[in-house]
């Protein structure tokens, strides 16, 4: 069975600074995808970034980038130039192409300080 | 991105009654929909996978007779909480993905969630 672990329940960062959220996972699958989702107070899940396991290049989306270490089963999210609107819960998620189900980590509550 | 609409956003019901939550894909055909439950300050726990035109697949520990799922069309899945109890109070979220595309690269889109309170 797959598991996703987020070891940082809460984090804070000063506005305009950079923060890294950690995520590790465990799987015996070879073909899978990893995701970071943002859940603001509205509770709407918003896809931040996704990474295909077969791609060696780390995904980037504007201020968001990942450090994907497949051998170490690590998938961290870096937020650059943090903004107040980045304040939210961030969930790391794992999905396999066979089942299409997502397994979520326990989340990291990020607070961006003015 | 594609839009998934969930209704209602909030519902309060009395113990022993049933409540239905709808999940609609507004601008794409969703061959698969997923229902999650989220407890306060907790992660999303997958309850079941709903495939259009077939029976839902429930995760271990989820009572299929209590949480009835119907995916009668490519744009609508419903979750009915039967004989609701206060412990069923939670935040329920659906997601939908299109089956037309290459594997899981087809993104899953989430509804805005439904807060259920059973009194």
PDB file of C-alpha atoms in Angstrom:
ATOM      1  CA  UNK A   1       0.000   0.000   0.000  1.00  0.00           C
ATOM      2  CA  UNK A   2       1.092   3.512  -0.694  1.00  0.00           C
ATOM      3  CA  UNK A   3       1.696   6.012   2.071  1.00  0.00           C
ATOM      4  CA  UNK A   4       2.393   9.723   2.020  1.00  0.00           C
ATOM      5  CA  UNK A   5       4.074  11.485   4.929  1.00  0.00           C
ATOM      6  CA  UNK A   6       4.274  15.175   5.638  1.00  0.00           C
ATOM      7  CA  UNK A   7       6.370  15.698   8.728  1.00  0.00           C
ATOM      8  CA  UNK A   8       5.734  19.420   9.181  1.00  0.00           C
ATOM      9  CA  UNK A   9       2.270  20.087  10.640  1.00  0.00           C
ATOM     10  CA  UNK A  10       2.780  23.844  10.638  1.00  0.00           C
ATOM     11  CA  UNK A  11       5.209  26.290   9.117  1.00  0.00           C
ATOM     12  CA  UNK A  12       5.500  30.021   8.809  1.00  0.00           C
ATOM     13  CA  UNK A  13       7.474  32.261   6.492  1.00  0.00           C
ATOM     14  CA  UNK A  14       7.947  35.962   6.086  1.00  0.00           C
ATOM     15  CA  UNK A  15       6.420  37.586   3.058  1.00  0.00           C
ATOM     16  CA  UNK A  16       8.801  37.554   0.057  1.00  0.00           C
ATOM     17  CA  UNK A  17      10.920  34.817   1.599  1.00  0.00           C
ATOM     18  CA  UNK A  18      11.302  31.228   0.417  1.00  0.00           C
ATOM     19  CA  UNK A  19       9.911  28.182   2.183  1.00  0.00           C
ATOM     20  CA  UNK A  20      10.196  24.447   1.517  1.00  0.00           C
ATOM     21  CA  UNK A  21       7.546  21.931   2.481  1.00  0.00           C
ATOM     22  CA  UNK A  22       8.594  18.299   2.843  1.00  0.00           C
ATOM     23  CA  UNK A  23       6.882  15.170   1.614  1.00  0.00           C
ATOM     24  CA  UNK A  24       7.996  11.569   1.505  1.00  0.00           C
ATOM     25  CA  UNK A  25       6.123   8.618   0.125  1.00  0.00           C
ATOM     26  CA  UNK A  26       6.370   4.890  -0.086  1.00  0.00           C
ATOM     27  CA  UNK A  27       5.342   2.750  -3.000  1.00  0.00           C
ATOM     28  CA  UNK A  28       6.363  -0.259  -4.995  1.00  0.00           C
ATOM     29  CA  UNK A  29       4.815   1.187  -8.127  1.00  0.00           C
ATOM     30  CA  UNK A  30       6.986   2.402 -10.942  1.00  0.00           C
ATOM     31  CA  UNK A  31       4.463   4.502 -12.833  1.00  0.00           C
ATOM     32  CA  UNK A  32       2.924   7.178 -10.683  1.00  0.00           C
ATOM     33  CA  UNK A  33       2.335  10.873 -10.226  1.00  0.00           C
ATOM     34  CA  UNK A  34       2.896  13.245  -7.336  1.00  0.00           C
ATOM     35  CA  UNK A  35       0.930  16.372  -6.590  1.00  0.00           C
ATOM     36  CA  UNK A  36       0.873  19.335  -4.291  1.00  0.00           C
ATOM     37  CA  UNK A  37      -2.552  20.741  -3.518  1.00  0.00           C
ATOM     38  CA  UNK A  38      -3.393  23.949  -1.716  1.00  0.00           C
ATOM     39  CA  UNK A  39      -6.499  24.190   0.468  1.00  0.00           C
ATOM     40  CA  UNK A  40      -7.232  27.777   1.515  1.00  0.00           C
ATOM     41  CA  UNK A  41      -9.818  28.627   4.178  1.00  0.00           C
ATOM     42  CA  UNK A  42     -12.532  28.237   1.547  1.00  0.00           C
ATOM     43  CA  UNK A  43     -11.662  24.498   1.585  1.00  0.00           C
ATOM     44  CA  UNK A  44     -11.476  24.380  -2.225  1.00  0.00           C
ATOM     45  CA  UNK A  45      -8.659  22.082  -3.298  1.00  0.00           C
ATOM     46  CA  UNK A  46      -6.383  23.785  -5.797  1.00  0.00           C
ATOM     47  CA  UNK A  47      -3.688  21.981  -7.754  1.00  0.00           C
ATOM     48  CA  UNK A  48      -0.367  23.727  -7.258  1.00  0.00           C
ATOM     49  CA  UNK A  49       1.996  21.493  -9.173  1.00  0.00           C
ATOM     50  CA  UNK A  50       2.341  17.932 -10.402  1.00  0.00           C
ATOM     51  CA  UNK A  51       5.264  15.677 -11.218  1.00  0.00           C
ATOM     52  CA  UNK A  52       5.344  12.563 -13.358  1.00  0.00           C
ATOM     53  CA  UNK A  53       7.590   9.931 -11.815  1.00  0.00           C
ATOM     54  CA  UNK A  54       9.148   9.013 -15.130  1.00  0.00           C
ATOM     55  CA  UNK A  55      10.392  12.560 -15.667  1.00  0.00           C
ATOM     56  CA  UNK A  56      13.739  13.398 -14.170  1.00  0.00           C
ATOM     57  CA  UNK A  57      13.287  17.120 -14.567  1.00  0.00           C
ATOM     58  CA  UNK A  58      11.720  18.842 -11.595  1.00  0.00           C
ATOM     59  CA  UNK A  59       8.398  20.512 -12.291  1.00  0.00           C
ATOM     60  CA  UNK A  60       8.049  24.270 -11.908  1.00  0.00           C
ATOM     61  CA  UNK A  61       5.030  26.563 -11.969  1.00  0.00           C
ATOM     62  CA  UNK A  62       5.940  30.206 -11.578  1.00  0.00           C
ATOM     63  CA  UNK A  63       6.932  30.661  -7.908  1.00  0.00           C
ATOM     64  CA  UNK A  64       6.390  26.986  -7.136  1.00  0.00           C
ATOM     65  CA  UNK A  65       8.927  24.270  -7.804  1.00  0.00           C
ATOM     66  CA  UNK A  66       9.561  20.770  -6.590  1.00  0.00           C
ATOM     67  CA  UNK A  67      12.620  18.767  -5.676  1.00  0.00           C
ATOM     68  CA  UNK A  68      11.786  15.246  -6.756  1.00  0.00           C
ATOM     69  CA  UNK A  69      14.193  12.585  -5.547  1.00  0.00           C
ATOM     70  CA  UNK A  70      12.812   9.318  -6.844  1.00  0.00           C
ATOM     71  CA  UNK A  71      15.334   7.022  -5.218  1.00  0.00           C
ATOM     72  CA  UNK A  72      14.783   8.661  -1.854  1.00  0.00           C
ATOM     73  CA  UNK A  73      11.015   8.830  -2.450  1.00  0.00           C
ATOM     74  CA  UNK A  74      11.040  12.492  -1.585  1.00  0.00           C
ATOM     75  CA  UNK A  75       8.943  15.247  -3.131  1.00  0.00           C
ATOM     76  CA  UNK A  76       9.384  18.674  -1.550  1.00  0.00           C
ATOM     77  CA  UNK A  77       7.682  21.901  -2.573  1.00  0.00           C
ATOM     78  CA  UNK A  78       9.544  25.186  -2.686  1.00  0.00           C
ATOM     79  CA  UNK A  79       7.592  28.414  -2.652  1.00  0.00           C
ATOM     80  CA  UNK A  80       9.634  31.438  -3.657  1.00  0.00           C
ATOM     81  CA  UNK A  81       8.720  35.058  -3.001  1.00  0.00           C
ATOM     82  CA  UNK A  82       5.984  33.980  -0.587  1.00  0.00           C
ATOM     83  CA  UNK A  83       2.783  35.982  -0.701  1.00  0.00           C
ATOM     84  CA  UNK A  84       0.059  36.465   1.878  1.00  0.00           C
ATOM     85  CA  UNK A  85      -2.299  34.590  -0.422  1.00  0.00           C
ATOM     86  CA  UNK A  86      -0.134  31.517  -0.111  1.00  0.00           C
ATOM     87  CA  UNK A  87      -1.418  31.047   3.439  1.00  0.00           C
ATOM     88  CA  UNK A  88      -3.246  27.707   3.346  1.00  0.00           C
ATOM     89  CA  UNK A  89      -3.043  24.012   4.057  1.00  0.00           C
ATOM     90  CA  UNK A  90      -0.791  22.202   1.611  1.00  0.00           C
ATOM     91  CA  UNK A  91      -1.309  18.543   0.869  1.00  0.00           C
ATOM     92  CA  UNK A  92       1.093  16.249  -0.896  1.00  0.00           C
ATOM     93  CA  UNK A  93      -0.657  13.516  -2.865  1.00  0.00           C
ATOM     94  CA  UNK A  94       0.307  10.330  -4.659  1.00  0.00           C
ATOM     95  CA  UNK A  95      -1.553   8.772  -7.549  1.00  0.00           C
ATOM     96  CA  UNK A  96      -1.004   5.665  -9.613  1.00  0.00           C
ATOM     97  CA  UNK A  97      -2.008   5.379 -13.220  1.00  0.00           C
ATOM     98  CA  UNK A  98      -3.760   2.093 -12.607  1.00  0.00           C
ATOM     99  CA  UNK A  99      -6.240   3.078  -9.926  1.00  0.00           C
ATOM    100  CA  UNK A 100      -6.344   6.837 -10.465  1.00  0.00           C
ATOM    101  CA  UNK A 101      -6.871   7.197  -6.713  1.00  0.00           C
ATOM    102  CA  UNK A 102      -5.052   9.866  -4.777  1.00  0.00           C
ATOM    103  CA  UNK A 103      -3.484   9.183  -1.416  1.00  0.00           C
ATOM    104  CA  UNK A 104      -3.029  12.386   0.572  1.00  0.00           C
ATOM    105  CA  UNK A 105      -0.531  13.279   3.240  1.00  0.00           C
ATOM    106  CA  UNK A 106      -1.650  14.802   6.523  1.00  0.00           C
ATOM    107  CA  UNK A 107      -0.983  18.318   5.345  1.00  0.00           C
ATOM    108  CA  UNK A 108       1.193  21.259   6.322  1.00  0.00           C
ATOM    109  CA  UNK A 109      -0.418  24.463   7.497  1.00  0.00           C
ATOM    110  CA  UNK A 110       1.562  27.343   6.041  1.00  0.00           C
ATOM    111  CA  UNK A 111       1.219  30.859   7.301  1.00  0.00           C
ATOM    112  CA  UNK A 112       2.804  33.747   5.454  1.00  0.00           C
ATOM    113  CA  UNK A 113       3.585  36.645   7.762  1.00  0.00           C
ATOM    114  CA  UNK A 114       3.422  40.262   6.701  1.00  0.00           C
TER     115      UNK A 114
ATOM    116  CA  UNK B   1      -9.252  24.264 -15.501  1.00  0.00           C
ATOM    117  CA  UNK B   2     -12.424  22.245 -15.565  1.00  0.00           C
ATOM    118  CA  UNK B   3     -15.165  22.943 -13.056  1.00  0.00           C
ATOM    119  CA  UNK B   4     -16.665  20.529 -10.584  1.00  0.00           C
ATOM    120  CA  UNK B   5     -19.674  21.768  -8.684  1.00  0.00           C
ATOM    121  CA  UNK B   6     -20.754  20.247  -5.418  1.00  0.00           C
ATOM    122  CA  UNK B   7     -24.135  20.887  -3.848  1.00  0.00           C
ATOM    123  CA  UNK B   8     -25.079  21.756  -1.208  1.00  0.00           C
ATOM    124  CA  UNK B   9     -22.099  23.522   0.310  1.00  0.00           C
ATOM    125  CA  UNK B  10     -23.582  23.203   3.788  1.00  0.00           C
ATOM    126  CA  UNK B  11     -26.333  21.018   5.162  1.00  0.00           C
ATOM    127  CA  UNK B  12     -27.730  20.355   8.598  1.00  0.00           C
ATOM    128  CA  UNK B  13     -29.892  17.315   9.134  1.00  0.00           C
ATOM    129  CA  UNK B  14     -31.474  15.492  12.015  1.00  0.00           C
ATOM    130  CA  UNK B  15     -30.200  12.165  13.280  1.00  0.00           C
ATOM    131  CA  UNK B  16     -31.820   9.282  11.495  1.00  0.00           C
ATOM    132  CA  UNK B  17     -32.543  11.138   8.286  1.00  0.00           C
ATOM    133  CA  UNK B  18     -30.776  10.808   4.958  1.00  0.00           C
ATOM    134  CA  UNK B  19     -28.993  13.509   3.054  1.00  0.00           C
ATOM    135  CA  UNK B  20     -27.858  13.582  -0.557  1.00  0.00           C
ATOM    136  CA  UNK B  21     -24.797  15.398  -1.856  1.00  0.00           C
ATOM    137  CA  UNK B  22     -24.372  16.021  -5.563  1.00  0.00           C
ATOM    138  CA  UNK B  23     -21.162  16.282  -7.531  1.00  0.00           C
ATOM    139  CA  UNK B  24     -21.361  17.589 -11.079  1.00  0.00           C
ATOM    140  CA  UNK B  25     -18.721  18.042 -13.731  1.00  0.00           C
ATOM    141  CA  UNK B  26     -19.852  21.151 -15.550  1.00  0.00           C
ATOM    142  CA  UNK B  27     -17.731  21.217 -18.666  1.00  0.00           C
ATOM    143  CA  UNK B  28     -16.326  17.736 -19.115  1.00  0.00           C
ATOM    144  CA  UNK B  29     -17.402  14.135 -18.970  1.00  0.00           C
ATOM    145  CA  UNK B  30     -16.277  12.459 -15.786  1.00  0.00           C
ATOM    146  CA  UNK B  31     -15.955   8.714 -16.173  1.00  0.00           C
ATOM    147  CA  UNK B  32     -14.603   8.467 -12.646  1.00  0.00           C
ATOM    148  CA  UNK B  33     -15.492  10.415  -9.551  1.00  0.00           C
ATOM    149  CA  UNK B  34     -14.030  10.087  -6.085  1.00  0.00           C
ATOM    150  CA  UNK B  35     -15.577  10.839  -2.734  1.00  0.00           C
ATOM    151  CA  UNK B  36     -13.404  11.957   0.163  1.00  0.00           C
ATOM    152  CA  UNK B  37     -14.085  12.742   3.763  1.00  0.00           C
ATOM    153  CA  UNK B  38     -12.101  15.302   5.675  1.00  0.00           C
ATOM    154  CA  UNK B  39     -12.214  15.637   9.455  1.00  0.00           C
ATOM    155  CA  UNK B  40     -11.290  18.997  11.024  1.00  0.00           C
ATOM    156  CA  UNK B  41      -7.616  19.786  10.506  1.00  0.00           C
ATOM    157  CA  UNK B  42      -7.068  16.356   9.005  1.00  0.00           C
ATOM    158  CA  UNK B  43      -6.256  14.965   5.612  1.00  0.00           C
ATOM    159  CA  UNK B  44      -8.618  13.780   2.926  1.00  0.00           C
ATOM    160  CA  UNK B  45      -9.557  10.154   3.294  1.00  0.00           C
ATOM    161  CA  UNK B  46     -10.790   8.402   0.187  1.00  0.00           C
ATOM    162  CA  UNK B  47     -14.167   6.804   0.773  1.00  0.00           C
ATOM    163  CA  UNK B  48     -15.039   5.383  -2.604  1.00  0.00           C
ATOM    164  CA  UNK B  49     -14.431   5.467  -6.317  1.00  0.00           C
ATOM    165  CA  UNK B  50     -17.440   5.954  -8.508  1.00  0.00           C
ATOM    166  CA  UNK B  51     -17.444   4.809 -12.105  1.00  0.00           C
ATOM    167  CA  UNK B  52     -20.203   5.828 -14.459  1.00  0.00           C
ATOM    168  CA  UNK B  53     -22.680   3.051 -15.041  1.00  0.00           C
ATOM    169  CA  UNK B  54     -21.214   0.612 -12.542  1.00  0.00           C
ATOM    170  CA  UNK B  55     -21.128   0.008  -8.813  1.00  0.00           C
ATOM    171  CA  UNK B  56     -18.860   2.128  -6.690  1.00  0.00           C
ATOM    172  CA  UNK B  57     -15.741   0.669  -5.166  1.00  0.00           C
ATOM    173  CA  UNK B  58     -15.497   1.382  -1.461  1.00  0.00           C
ATOM    174  CA  UNK B  59     -12.347   1.689   0.575  1.00  0.00           C
ATOM    175  CA  UNK B  60     -11.784  -0.622   3.493  1.00  0.00           C
ATOM    176  CA  UNK B  61     -13.793   0.381   6.529  1.00  0.00           C
ATOM    177  CA  UNK B  62     -16.369   2.436   4.640  1.00  0.00           C
ATOM    178  CA  UNK B  63     -19.924   1.139   5.005  1.00  0.00           C
ATOM    179  CA  UNK B  64     -21.408   0.904   1.547  1.00  0.00           C
ATOM    180  CA  UNK B  65     -24.953   0.614   2.887  1.00  0.00           C
ATOM    181  CA  UNK B  66     -24.529   3.818   4.829  1.00  0.00           C
ATOM    182  CA  UNK B  67     -22.802   5.841   2.150  1.00  0.00           C
ATOM    183  CA  UNK B  68     -24.713   5.165  -1.049  1.00  0.00           C
ATOM    184  CA  UNK B  69     -23.033   6.301  -4.220  1.00  0.00           C
ATOM    185  CA  UNK B  70     -24.694   6.617  -7.579  1.00  0.00           C
ATOM    186  CA  UNK B  71     -22.915   7.655 -10.760  1.00  0.00           C
ATOM    187  CA  UNK B  72     -25.780   7.528 -13.208  1.00  0.00           C
ATOM    188  CA  UNK B  73     -24.383   9.855 -15.843  1.00  0.00           C
ATOM    189  CA  UNK B  74     -21.054  11.149 -17.064  1.00  0.00           C
ATOM    190  CA  UNK B  75     -21.616  14.449 -15.302  1.00  0.00           C
ATOM    191  CA  UNK B  76     -23.243  13.520 -12.016  1.00  0.00           C
ATOM    192  CA  UNK B  77     -22.385  11.426  -8.996  1.00  0.00           C
ATOM    193  CA  UNK B  78     -24.325  11.484  -5.756  1.00  0.00           C
ATOM    194  CA  UNK B  79     -23.416  10.488  -2.229  1.00  0.00           C
ATOM    195  CA  UNK B  80     -26.298   9.720   0.090  1.00  0.00           C
ATOM    196  CA  UNK B  81     -25.601   9.469   3.789  1.00  0.00           C
ATOM    197  CA  UNK B  82     -28.333   7.226   5.125  1.00  0.00           C
ATOM    198  CA  UNK B  83     -29.628   7.194   8.697  1.00  0.00           C
ATOM    199  CA  UNK B  84     -27.221   9.942   9.576  1.00  0.00           C
ATOM    200  CA  UNK B  85     -25.644  10.128  13.021  1.00  0.00           C
ATOM    201  CA  UNK B  86     -23.679  12.959  14.639  1.00  0.00           C
ATOM    202  CA  UNK B  87     -20.438  11.061  14.018  1.00  0.00           C
ATOM    203  CA  UNK B  88     -21.144  11.375  10.286  1.00  0.00           C
ATOM    204  CA  UNK B  89     -20.683  15.121  10.620  1.00  0.00           C
ATOM    205  CA  UNK B  90     -17.736  15.999   8.443  1.00  0.00           C
ATOM    206  CA  UNK B  91     -16.558  17.755   5.318  1.00  0.00           C
ATOM    207  CA  UNK B  92     -17.178  15.717   2.186  1.00  0.00           C
ATOM    208  CA  UNK B  93     -15.303  16.466  -1.026  1.00  0.00           C
ATOM    209  CA  UNK B  94     -15.723  14.989  -4.460  1.00  0.00           C
ATOM    210  CA  UNK B  95     -13.303  14.996  -7.338  1.00  0.00           C
ATOM    211  CA  UNK B  96     -13.783  14.070 -10.943  1.00  0.00           C
ATOM    212  CA  UNK B  97     -11.535  13.112 -13.772  1.00  0.00           C
ATOM    213  CA  UNK B  98     -12.099  12.578 -17.424  1.00  0.00           C
ATOM    214  CA  UNK B  99     -11.421   9.138 -18.771  1.00  0.00           C
ATOM    215  CA  UNK B 100     -10.527  10.580 -22.098  1.00  0.00           C
ATOM    216  CA  UNK B 101      -6.850  11.268 -22.082  1.00  0.00           C
ATOM    217  CA  UNK B 102      -3.582   9.626 -21.269  1.00  0.00           C
ATOM    218  CA  UNK B 103      -3.613   7.947 -17.910  1.00  0.00           C
ATOM    219  CA  UNK B 104      -3.408   9.902 -14.723  1.00  0.00           C
ATOM    220  CA  UNK B 105      -2.008  12.879 -16.526  1.00  0.00           C
ATOM    221  CA  UNK B 106      -5.641  13.816 -16.852  1.00  0.00           C
ATOM    222  CA  UNK B 107      -6.041  15.983 -13.806  1.00  0.00           C
ATOM    223  CA  UNK B 108      -8.604  15.330 -11.108  1.00  0.00           C
ATOM    224  CA  UNK B 109     -10.729  18.383 -10.368  1.00  0.00           C
ATOM    225  CA  UNK B 110     -12.216  18.964  -6.953  1.00  0.00           C
ATOM    226  CA  UNK B 111     -15.577  20.254  -5.895  1.00  0.00           C
ATOM    227  CA  UNK B 112     -15.810  22.936  -3.242  1.00  0.00           C
ATOM    228  CA  UNK B 113     -16.911  20.463  -0.596  1.00  0.00           C
ATOM    229  CA  UNK B 114     -19.995  19.958   1.561  1.00  0.00           C
ATOM    230  CA  UNK B 115     -20.059  20.524   5.285  1.00  0.00           C
ATOM    231  CA  UNK B 116     -22.496  18.079   6.828  1.00  0.00           C
ATOM    232  CA  UNK B 117     -23.706  18.608  10.374  1.00  0.00           C
ATOM    233  CA  UNK B 118     -25.941  15.994  11.930  1.00  0.00           C
ATOM    234  CA  UNK B 119     -27.832  17.162  15.000  1.00  0.00           C
TER     235      UNK B 119
END
